[in-house]
Structures are given as C-alpha cells and as structure tokens.
Short mmCIF file of C-alpha atoms and ligand atoms in Angstrom, two decimals:
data_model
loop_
_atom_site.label_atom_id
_atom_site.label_comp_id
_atom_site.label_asym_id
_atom_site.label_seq_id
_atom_site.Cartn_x
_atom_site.Cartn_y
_atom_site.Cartn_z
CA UNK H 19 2.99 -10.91 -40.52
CA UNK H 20 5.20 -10.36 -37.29
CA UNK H 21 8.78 -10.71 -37.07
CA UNK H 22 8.13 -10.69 -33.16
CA UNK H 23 5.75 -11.62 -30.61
CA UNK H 24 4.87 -11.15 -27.72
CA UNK H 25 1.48 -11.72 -25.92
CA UNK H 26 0.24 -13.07 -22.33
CA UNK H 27 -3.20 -14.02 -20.56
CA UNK H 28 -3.84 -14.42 -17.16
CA UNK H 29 -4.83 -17.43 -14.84
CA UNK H 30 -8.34 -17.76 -12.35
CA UNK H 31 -9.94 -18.50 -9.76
CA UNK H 32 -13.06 -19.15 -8.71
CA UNK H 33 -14.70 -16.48 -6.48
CA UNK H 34 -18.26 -18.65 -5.56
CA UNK H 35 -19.69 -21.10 -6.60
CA UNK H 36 -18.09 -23.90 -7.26
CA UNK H 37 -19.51 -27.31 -6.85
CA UNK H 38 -23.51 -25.62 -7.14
CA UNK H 39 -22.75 -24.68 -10.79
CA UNK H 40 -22.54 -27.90 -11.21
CA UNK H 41 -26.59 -28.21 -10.91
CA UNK H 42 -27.26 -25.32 -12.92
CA UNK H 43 -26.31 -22.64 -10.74
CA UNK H 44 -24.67 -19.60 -11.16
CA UNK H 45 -20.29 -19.43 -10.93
CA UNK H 46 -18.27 -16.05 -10.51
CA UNK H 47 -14.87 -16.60 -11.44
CA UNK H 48 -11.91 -13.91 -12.44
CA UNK H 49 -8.71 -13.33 -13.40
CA UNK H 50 -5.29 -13.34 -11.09
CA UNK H 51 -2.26 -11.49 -11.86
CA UNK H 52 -0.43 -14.03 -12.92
CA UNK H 53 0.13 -14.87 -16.50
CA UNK H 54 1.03 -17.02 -19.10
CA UNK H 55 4.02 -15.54 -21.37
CA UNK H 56 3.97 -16.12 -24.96
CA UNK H 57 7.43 -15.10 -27.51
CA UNK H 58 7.15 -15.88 -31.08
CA UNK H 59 10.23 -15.07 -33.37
CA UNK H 60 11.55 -16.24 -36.87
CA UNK H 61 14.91 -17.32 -37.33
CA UNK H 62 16.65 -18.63 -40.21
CA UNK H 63 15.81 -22.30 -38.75
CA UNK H 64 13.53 -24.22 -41.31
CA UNK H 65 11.90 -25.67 -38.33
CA UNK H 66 8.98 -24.67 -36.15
CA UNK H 67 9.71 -25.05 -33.00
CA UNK H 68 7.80 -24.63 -29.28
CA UNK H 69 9.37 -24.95 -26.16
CA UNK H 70 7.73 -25.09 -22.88
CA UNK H 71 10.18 -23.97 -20.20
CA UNK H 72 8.16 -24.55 -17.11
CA UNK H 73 7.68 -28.57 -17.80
CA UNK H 74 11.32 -28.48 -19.39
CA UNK H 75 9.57 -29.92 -23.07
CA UNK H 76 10.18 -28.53 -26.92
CA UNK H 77 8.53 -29.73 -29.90
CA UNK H 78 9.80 -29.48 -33.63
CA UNK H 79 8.28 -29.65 -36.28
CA UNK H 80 9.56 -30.04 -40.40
CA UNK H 81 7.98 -29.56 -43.31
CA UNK H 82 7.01 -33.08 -44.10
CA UNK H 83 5.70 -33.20 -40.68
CA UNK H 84 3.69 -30.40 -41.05
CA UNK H 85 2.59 -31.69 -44.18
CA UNK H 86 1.50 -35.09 -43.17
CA UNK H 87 -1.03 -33.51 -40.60
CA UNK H 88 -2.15 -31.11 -43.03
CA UNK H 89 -2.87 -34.14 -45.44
CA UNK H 90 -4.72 -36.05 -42.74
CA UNK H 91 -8.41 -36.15 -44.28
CA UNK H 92 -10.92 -34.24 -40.82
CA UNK H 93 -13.05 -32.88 -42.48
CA UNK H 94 -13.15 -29.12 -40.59
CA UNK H 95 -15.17 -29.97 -37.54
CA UNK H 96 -14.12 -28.98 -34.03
CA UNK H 97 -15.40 -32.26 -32.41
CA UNK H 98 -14.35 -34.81 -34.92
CA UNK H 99 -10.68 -33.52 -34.77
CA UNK H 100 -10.91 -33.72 -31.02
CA UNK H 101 -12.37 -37.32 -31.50
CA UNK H 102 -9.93 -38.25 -34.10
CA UNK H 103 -6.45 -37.26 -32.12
CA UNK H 104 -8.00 -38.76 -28.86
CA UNK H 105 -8.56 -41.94 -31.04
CA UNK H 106 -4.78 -41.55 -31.52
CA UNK H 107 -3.93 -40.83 -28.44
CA UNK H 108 -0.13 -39.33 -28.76
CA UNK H 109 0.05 -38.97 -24.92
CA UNK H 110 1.61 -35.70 -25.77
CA UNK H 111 -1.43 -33.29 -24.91
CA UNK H 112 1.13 -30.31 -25.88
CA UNK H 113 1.46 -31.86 -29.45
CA UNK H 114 -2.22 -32.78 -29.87
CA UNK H 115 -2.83 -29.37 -29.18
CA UNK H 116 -0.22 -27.93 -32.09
CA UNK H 117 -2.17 -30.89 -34.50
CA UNK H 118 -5.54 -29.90 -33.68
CA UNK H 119 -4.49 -26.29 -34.86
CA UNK H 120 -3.25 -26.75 -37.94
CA UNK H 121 -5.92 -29.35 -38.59
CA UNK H 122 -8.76 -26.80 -37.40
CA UNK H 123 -6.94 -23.53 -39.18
CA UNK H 124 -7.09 -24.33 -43.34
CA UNK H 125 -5.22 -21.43 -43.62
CA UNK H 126 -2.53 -22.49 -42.17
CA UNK H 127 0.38 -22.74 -44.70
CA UNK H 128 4.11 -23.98 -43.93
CA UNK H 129 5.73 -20.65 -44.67
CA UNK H 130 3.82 -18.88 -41.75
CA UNK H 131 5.91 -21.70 -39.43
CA UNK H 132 8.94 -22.21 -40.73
CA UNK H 133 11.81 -20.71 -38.85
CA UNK H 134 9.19 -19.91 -35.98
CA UNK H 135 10.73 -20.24 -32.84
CA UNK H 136 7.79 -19.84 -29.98
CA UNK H 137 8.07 -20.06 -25.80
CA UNK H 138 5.76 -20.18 -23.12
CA UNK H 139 6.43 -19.68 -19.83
CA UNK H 140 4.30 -19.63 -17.34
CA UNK H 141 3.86 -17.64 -13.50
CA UNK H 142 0.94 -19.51 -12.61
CA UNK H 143 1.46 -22.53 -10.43
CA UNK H 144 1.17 -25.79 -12.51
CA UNK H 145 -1.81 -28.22 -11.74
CA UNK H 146 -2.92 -26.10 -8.75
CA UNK H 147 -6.69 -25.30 -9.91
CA UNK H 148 -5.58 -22.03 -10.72
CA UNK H 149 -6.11 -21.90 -15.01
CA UNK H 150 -2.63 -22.89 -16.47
CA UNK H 151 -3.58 -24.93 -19.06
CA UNK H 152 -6.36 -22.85 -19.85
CA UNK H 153 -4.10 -19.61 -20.51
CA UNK H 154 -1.57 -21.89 -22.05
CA UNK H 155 -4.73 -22.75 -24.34
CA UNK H 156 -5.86 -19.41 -24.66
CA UNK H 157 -2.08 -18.10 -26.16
CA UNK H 158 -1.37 -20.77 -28.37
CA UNK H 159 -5.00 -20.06 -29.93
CA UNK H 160 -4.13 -16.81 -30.09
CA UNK H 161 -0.66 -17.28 -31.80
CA UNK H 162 -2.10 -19.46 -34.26
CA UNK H 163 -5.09 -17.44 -35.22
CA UNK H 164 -2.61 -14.56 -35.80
CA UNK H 165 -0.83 -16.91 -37.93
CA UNK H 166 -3.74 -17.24 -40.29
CA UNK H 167 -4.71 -13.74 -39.65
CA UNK H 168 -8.29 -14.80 -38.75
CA UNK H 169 -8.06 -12.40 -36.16
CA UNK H 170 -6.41 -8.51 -35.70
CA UNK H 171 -3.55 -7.57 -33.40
CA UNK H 172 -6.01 -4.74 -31.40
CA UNK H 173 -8.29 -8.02 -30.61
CA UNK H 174 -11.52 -6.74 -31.02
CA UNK H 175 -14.58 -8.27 -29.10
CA UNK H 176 -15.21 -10.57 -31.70
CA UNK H 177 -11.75 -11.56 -31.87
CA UNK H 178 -11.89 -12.88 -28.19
CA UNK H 179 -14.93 -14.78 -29.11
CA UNK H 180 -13.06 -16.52 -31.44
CA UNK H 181 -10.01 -17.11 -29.30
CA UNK H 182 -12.56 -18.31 -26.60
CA UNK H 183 -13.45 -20.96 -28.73
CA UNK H 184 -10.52 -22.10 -30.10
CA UNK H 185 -9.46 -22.53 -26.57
CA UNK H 186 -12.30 -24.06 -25.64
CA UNK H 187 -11.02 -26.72 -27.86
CA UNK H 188 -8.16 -26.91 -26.59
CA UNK H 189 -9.20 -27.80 -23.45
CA UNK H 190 -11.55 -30.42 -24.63
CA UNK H 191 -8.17 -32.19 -25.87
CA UNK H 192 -6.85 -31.25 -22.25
CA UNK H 193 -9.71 -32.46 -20.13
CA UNK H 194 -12.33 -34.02 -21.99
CA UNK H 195 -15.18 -31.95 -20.30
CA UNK H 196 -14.08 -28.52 -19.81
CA UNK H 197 -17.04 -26.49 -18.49
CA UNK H 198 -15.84 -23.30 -20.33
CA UNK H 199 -15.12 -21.37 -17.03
CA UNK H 200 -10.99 -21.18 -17.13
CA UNK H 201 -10.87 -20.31 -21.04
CA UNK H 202 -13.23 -17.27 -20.67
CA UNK H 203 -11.91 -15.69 -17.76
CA UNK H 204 -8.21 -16.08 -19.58
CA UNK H 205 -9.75 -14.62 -22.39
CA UNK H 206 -11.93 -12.29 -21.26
CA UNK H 207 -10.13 -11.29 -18.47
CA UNK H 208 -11.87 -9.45 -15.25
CA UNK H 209 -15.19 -10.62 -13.94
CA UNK H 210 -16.96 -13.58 -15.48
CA UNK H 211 -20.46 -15.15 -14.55
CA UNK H 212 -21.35 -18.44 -15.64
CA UNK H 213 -23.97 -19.99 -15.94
CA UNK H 214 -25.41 -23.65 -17.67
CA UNK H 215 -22.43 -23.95 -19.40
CA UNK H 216 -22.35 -20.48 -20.83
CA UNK H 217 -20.74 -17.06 -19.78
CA UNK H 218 -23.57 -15.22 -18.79
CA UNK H 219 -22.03 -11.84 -17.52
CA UNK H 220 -18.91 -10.27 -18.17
CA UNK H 221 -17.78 -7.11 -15.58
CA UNK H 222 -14.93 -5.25 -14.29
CA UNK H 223 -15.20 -4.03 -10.74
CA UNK H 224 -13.75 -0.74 -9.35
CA UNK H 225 -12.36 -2.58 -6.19
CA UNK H 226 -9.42 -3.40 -5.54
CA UNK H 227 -9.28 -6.51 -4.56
CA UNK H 228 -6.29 -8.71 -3.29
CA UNK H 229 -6.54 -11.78 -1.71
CA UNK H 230 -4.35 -14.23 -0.71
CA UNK H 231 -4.01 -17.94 -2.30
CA UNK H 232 -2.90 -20.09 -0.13
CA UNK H 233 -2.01 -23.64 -1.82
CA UNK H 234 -3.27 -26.69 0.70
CA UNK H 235 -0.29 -28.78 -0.32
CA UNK H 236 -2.33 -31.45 -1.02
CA UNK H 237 -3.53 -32.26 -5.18
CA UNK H 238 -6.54 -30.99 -6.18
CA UNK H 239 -9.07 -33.65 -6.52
CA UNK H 240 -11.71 -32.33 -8.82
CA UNK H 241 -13.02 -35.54 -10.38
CA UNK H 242 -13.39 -37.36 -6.65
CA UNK H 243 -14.92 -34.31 -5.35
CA UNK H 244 -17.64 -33.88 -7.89
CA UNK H 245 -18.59 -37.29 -7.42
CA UNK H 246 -18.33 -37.48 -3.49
CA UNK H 247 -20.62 -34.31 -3.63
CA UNK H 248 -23.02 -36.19 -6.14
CA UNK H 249 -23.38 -39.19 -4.04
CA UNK H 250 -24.04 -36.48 -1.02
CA UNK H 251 -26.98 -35.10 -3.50
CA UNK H 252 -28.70 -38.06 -4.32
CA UNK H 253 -28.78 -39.83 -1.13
CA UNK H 254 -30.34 -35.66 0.52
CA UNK H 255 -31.49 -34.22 -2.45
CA UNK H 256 -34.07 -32.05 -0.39
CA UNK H 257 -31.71 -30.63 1.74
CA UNK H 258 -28.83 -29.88 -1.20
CA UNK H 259 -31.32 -28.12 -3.40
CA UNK H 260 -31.95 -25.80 -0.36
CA UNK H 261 -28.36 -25.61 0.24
CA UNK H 262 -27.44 -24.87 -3.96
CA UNK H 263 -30.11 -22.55 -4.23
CA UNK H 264 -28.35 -20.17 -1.21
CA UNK H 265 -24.67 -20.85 -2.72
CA UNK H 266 -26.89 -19.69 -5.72
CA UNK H 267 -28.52 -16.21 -4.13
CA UNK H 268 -24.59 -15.58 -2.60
CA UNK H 269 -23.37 -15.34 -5.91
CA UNK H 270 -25.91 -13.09 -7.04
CA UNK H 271 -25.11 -10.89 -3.97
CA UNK H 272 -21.69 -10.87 -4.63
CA UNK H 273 -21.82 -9.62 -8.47
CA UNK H 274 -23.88 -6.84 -7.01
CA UNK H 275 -21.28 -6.01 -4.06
CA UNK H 276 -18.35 -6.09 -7.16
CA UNK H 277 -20.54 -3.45 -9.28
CA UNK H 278 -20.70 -1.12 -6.71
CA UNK H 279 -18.76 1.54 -5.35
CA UNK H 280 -16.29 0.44 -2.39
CA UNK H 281 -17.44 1.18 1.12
CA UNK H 282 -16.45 -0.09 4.49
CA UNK H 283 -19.81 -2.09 4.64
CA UNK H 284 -19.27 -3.40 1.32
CA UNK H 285 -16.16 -5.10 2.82
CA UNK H 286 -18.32 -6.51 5.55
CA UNK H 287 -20.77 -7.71 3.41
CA UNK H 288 -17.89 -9.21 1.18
CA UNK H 289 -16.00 -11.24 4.05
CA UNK H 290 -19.46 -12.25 5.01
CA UNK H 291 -20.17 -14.01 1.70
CA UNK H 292 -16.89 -15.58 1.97
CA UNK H 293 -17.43 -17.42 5.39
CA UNK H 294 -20.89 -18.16 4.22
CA UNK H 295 -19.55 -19.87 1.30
CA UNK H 296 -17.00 -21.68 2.81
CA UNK H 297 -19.80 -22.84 5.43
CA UNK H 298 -21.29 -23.99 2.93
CA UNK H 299 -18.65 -26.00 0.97
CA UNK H 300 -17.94 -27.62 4.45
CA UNK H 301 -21.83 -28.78 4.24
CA UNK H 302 -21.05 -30.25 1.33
CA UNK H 303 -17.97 -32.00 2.69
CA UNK H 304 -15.48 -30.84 0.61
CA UNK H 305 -13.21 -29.02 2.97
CA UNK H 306 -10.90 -30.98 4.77
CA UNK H 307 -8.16 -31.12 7.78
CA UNK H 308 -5.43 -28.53 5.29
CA UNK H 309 -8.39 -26.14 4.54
CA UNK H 310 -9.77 -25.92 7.96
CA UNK H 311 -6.48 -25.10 8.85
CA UNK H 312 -5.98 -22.39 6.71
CA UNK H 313 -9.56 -21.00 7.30
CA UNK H 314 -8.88 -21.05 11.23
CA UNK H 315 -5.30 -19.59 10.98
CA UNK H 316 -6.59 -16.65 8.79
CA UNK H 317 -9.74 -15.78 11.35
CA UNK H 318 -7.18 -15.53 13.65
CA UNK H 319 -5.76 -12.45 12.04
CA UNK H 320 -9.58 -11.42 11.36
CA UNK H 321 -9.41 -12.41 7.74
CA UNK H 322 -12.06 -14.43 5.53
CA UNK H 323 -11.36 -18.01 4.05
CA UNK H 324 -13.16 -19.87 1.61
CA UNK H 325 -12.17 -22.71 -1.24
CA UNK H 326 -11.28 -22.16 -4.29
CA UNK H 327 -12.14 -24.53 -7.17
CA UNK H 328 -12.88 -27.91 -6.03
CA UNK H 329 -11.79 -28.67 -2.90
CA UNK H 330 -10.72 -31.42 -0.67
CA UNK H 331 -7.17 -29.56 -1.58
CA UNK H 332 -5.99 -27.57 -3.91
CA UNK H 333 -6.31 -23.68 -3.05
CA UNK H 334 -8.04 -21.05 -0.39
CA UNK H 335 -8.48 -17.57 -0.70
CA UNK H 336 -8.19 -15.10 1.79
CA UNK H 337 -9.64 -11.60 1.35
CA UNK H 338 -7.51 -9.18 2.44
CA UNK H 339 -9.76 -6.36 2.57
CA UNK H 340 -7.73 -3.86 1.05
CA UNK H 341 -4.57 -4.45 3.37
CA UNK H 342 -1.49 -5.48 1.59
CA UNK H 343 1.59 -5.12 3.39
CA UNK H 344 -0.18 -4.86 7.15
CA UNK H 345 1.37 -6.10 9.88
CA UNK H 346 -1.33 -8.80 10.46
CA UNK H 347 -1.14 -9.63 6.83
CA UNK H 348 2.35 -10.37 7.22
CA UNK H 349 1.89 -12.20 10.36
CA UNK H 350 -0.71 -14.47 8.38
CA UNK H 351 1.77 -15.20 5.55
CA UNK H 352 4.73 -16.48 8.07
CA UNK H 353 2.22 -18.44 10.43
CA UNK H 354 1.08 -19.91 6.76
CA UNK H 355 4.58 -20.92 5.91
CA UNK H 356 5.03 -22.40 9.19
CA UNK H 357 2.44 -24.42 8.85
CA UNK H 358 3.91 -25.42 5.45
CA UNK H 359 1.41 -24.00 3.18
CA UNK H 360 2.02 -21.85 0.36
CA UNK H 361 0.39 -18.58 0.00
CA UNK H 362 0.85 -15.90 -1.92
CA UNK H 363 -0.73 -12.34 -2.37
CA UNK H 364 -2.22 -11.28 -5.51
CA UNK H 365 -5.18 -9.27 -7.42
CA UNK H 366 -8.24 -10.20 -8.70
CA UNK H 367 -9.94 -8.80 -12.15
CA UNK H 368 -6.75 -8.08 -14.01
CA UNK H 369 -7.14 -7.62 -17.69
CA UNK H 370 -7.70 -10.96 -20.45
CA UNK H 371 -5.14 -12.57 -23.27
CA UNK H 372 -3.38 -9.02 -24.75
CA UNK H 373 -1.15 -8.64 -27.75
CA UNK H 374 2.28 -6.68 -25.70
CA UNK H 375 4.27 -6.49 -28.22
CA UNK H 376 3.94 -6.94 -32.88
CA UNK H 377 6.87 -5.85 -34.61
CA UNK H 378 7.22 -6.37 -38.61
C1 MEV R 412 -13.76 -26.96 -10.05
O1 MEV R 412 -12.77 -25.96 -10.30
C2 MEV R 412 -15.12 -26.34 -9.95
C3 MEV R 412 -16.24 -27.35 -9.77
O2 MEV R 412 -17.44 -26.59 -9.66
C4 MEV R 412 -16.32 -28.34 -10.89
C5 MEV R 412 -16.78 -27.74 -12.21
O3 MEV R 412 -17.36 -26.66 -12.25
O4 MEV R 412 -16.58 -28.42 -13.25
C6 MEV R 412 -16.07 -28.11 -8.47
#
C-alpha cells in the first residue's frame, strides 16, 4: 500500500449537443485543463480524515464509526446502497459518498484508513456546469479502489471502467439522475461521444484546441431548462425533431473535423458548427440576455460562441482558433470583464483521472 498519494482528474464541458441528447441524440463532451487534486498520506493519527479545502469542510472518521457502517446489513448492490443512504438522508452528500464506499468496497478493512489523512482541492469552478463533482467523484473512487487494491496504480483500461462506475455512483448520490456524461470524460479523459445513456466513442484529437469559458454570472439552471425545452417539444414536436436531428448530424460533423488533421478550413468548418449550434440552442430558447451578450461581444472580435451545458446561464465557449495570447483575444477577455463576466482561457482534450505520484 502507499505511504503517499497523489492523483488528479480533470473537469468538462460539453462541446455539442446538449439539450438533443436528451431525445436520444448524440453528445460530444471533453476534458478542460483544470483538475481536481487528490493527497492521501498516513500519519500516526488513528483517524481517517478528508478535508475539502475549496467548500472549507473535513470529515473524521474512528474506528467504531467505521465499524458501524461496515456492520450496516446492504447487501452489495450499487442501487440499494444508493436507495438506502438517500432513505437516510445525512444532508452531507460528501459523507454519503465516503459511506457508500465502504459499504460498496467489502474489502475495505479499518487498517487501510486509519491514520489516513486525504485532501481535495479543486481548480475547477464550483457549481458552474463545468464537472466538479464529477472529478471529485471520479478521485475519491479512485482512492478508495486503491485502498482495496481492486485496481493497479498504471490504471489499465479496465481499471477506468471500473472507476467509471464507481463514480457513476457517486453521482447518483450527487444528483439522482446523472446521465453518465461528466464521470466518463473525468475518467476517460479527451474526447467522449455519448450516446442513449452510454459512451459510445472515445478519441483524442491532434488539435489544439483552446477556447475560452466565459461564466454568464447567472446559476446554471439545468432542471428548469430541460423542462422549459420539453414543454417547447411537446407543444412543436414536428418542428423539434427536425431541429434535434440537425443538432444531431452537427455532432457527427464535428467528431469527424476533431479526427482529422488541422487545416485552415477545418477551423472554418469548426467556428461554423459552433454558430450553428448556438443558433440552434437559441431555437430552443435556452439562450438568454447574458449569453447573447457574450455571443455578440465575441463576433465582434471575429470569434465563435455557443452554450455550454444547459443554458439559460451557466457557461459559453469561445473558440479561439488557435490564437492564445492575440491582441484581439486579449481585447475579448477585458471587454468580457467589463461587462462583468468571467472568462477564462483553457484547452480542450487533456488527459483523464492519473495516478502523479505512489510512494511506499
Ligand atoms: C446539461 O449539462 C446537458 C443537458 O443536455 C442535460 C443532460 O444531458 O442531462 C441540457
């Protein structure tokens, strides 16, 4: 076992499709470089203890706690744990997820916690639609399936489809109905198609890709916006299949354009999918005063705006085409901040959950 540990995965976003996957459609969502931060050490504490410095929390844990949740009779089934601790509710999410660990992992023995001193800390925006609980999920499966050796340090592909699921779980306890998305890409890392509830591509692209994210300032709202775009459905459900169906093909076009090598009229094609999108999105009345904002300051400079996630807040992205410290790219990010938003630059399709550092 470890005597120190460190290990990290990154945050998402959604590239397209958002709000169509919904009815069955294809989603192409990837990673960000910005991570979640996972240490693990032993001390000569005989408590287990996690502290989460972004939200300012710790949880401890002694031996007869530990005990008392081992001894809780679930039988070993994913979805009756998850049932059970919602049944009693703790209103600590953070703990639930430590309970539904060791109640999950029969391996799991007091020795491999006591004196275990683990932190998270994350660089990815809290609550912004941009993965955070999902890589928080994603490293504290991780950390615990190390725990119980049930997986190997190199994390072979099988390994991530275990962490995947763990995480999964996680976020059930999170968010009640996950779709899968955020845990895979945090996993996986890179380029990750989804489809009907399951990841039905996995790719890395030679581009290099850096966008902007530029935060709204206003919550994201993905529960109302589902629904508002539901009630849009069923009262003009011939025109939204139309309009689904060519989110649909735009997504297909845009793994292609990510597969290939980088040209200039691959960036054409690229910034054209964007605007298309976010037409699109618009049509479906999910953009609002804050987004249209953003999208019209950034076509000033000549860059490409869509939504990402949800909408009706929450984040844009810009694609910057390549450009990183232009003088136009500049002059986007200070008329942003004028405007009070919040953008910042980053890359897309940076690697999944990774094991930096295992010392005995
Ligand atoms: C939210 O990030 C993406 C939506 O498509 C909802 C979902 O997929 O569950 C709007």
């Amino acid at each position: 076992m470890f005597k120190y540990l460190k290990l990290s995965s990154p945050g998402k976003i959604i590239l397209c499709g958002e709000h169509s996957v919904v009815y069955g459609k294809k989603a192409l969502a990837c990673s960000i470089n910005l991570r979640t931060n996972l240490k693990a050490e032993y001390s000569n504490s005989s408590l287990f203890s996690l502290k989460l410095n972004d939200i300012n929390k710790s949880i401890e844990l002694n031996q007869t706690q530990f005990e008392s949740i081992q001894n809780e009779s679930i039988e070993n089934d994913f979805d009756k744990i998850i049932e059970y601790l919602n049944f009693k509710k703790s209103d600590d999410k953070h703990f639930d997820s430590i309970k539904f660990l060791i109640l999950a992992l029969d391996q799991l023995t007091w020795e491999k916690l006591s004196g275990l001193d683990v932190q998270i800390e994350s660089e990815i925006p809290l609550a912004s639609g941009l993965g955070s609980s999902a890589s928080f999920s994603v490293c504290l499966a991780t950390l615990f399936l190390l725990l119980t050796s049930s997986i190997n340090p190199k994390l072979s592909q099988n390994d991530l489809v275990i962490i995947n699921k763990y995480a999964f779980y996680l976020e059930k306890l999170f968010h009640g109905k996950p779709s899968g998305i955020d845990n895979s890409v945090s996993t996986y890392g890179n380029f990750v198609l989804f489809e009907k509830g399951s990841v039905v591509d996995k790719f890395e692209s030679s581009l290099d890709l850096n966008v902007l994210i530029t935060n709204s300032g206003v919550p994201k709202q993905t529960l109302e916006q589902v629904k508002k775009v539901r009630n849009l459905y069923e009262r003009n459900k011939e025109i939204l299949d139309h309009l689904m169906n060519s989110i649909d093909t735009l997504v297909g076009k845009f793994v292609v354009l990510l597969k290939q090598e980088s040209s200039i009229e691959k960036s054409i094609l690229l910034n054209d999918l964007i605007t298309l999108n976010q037409g699109l999105l618009y049509s479906l009345q999910v953009s609002n005063r804050e987004i249209n904002s953003i999208v019209n300051l950034a076509n000033e400079f000549g860059f490409h705006t869509k939504i990402t996630g949800a909408g009706g807040g929450g984040c844009c992205i810009t694609l910057l085409n390549g450009e990183k410290t232009s003088q136009r790219v500049t002059q986007l990010i200070s008329k942003l901040k004028d405007n009070n938003f919040m953008p910042f630059q980053t890359k897309l399709g940076t690697g999944g959950v990774c094991i930096e550092k295992f010392e005995f």
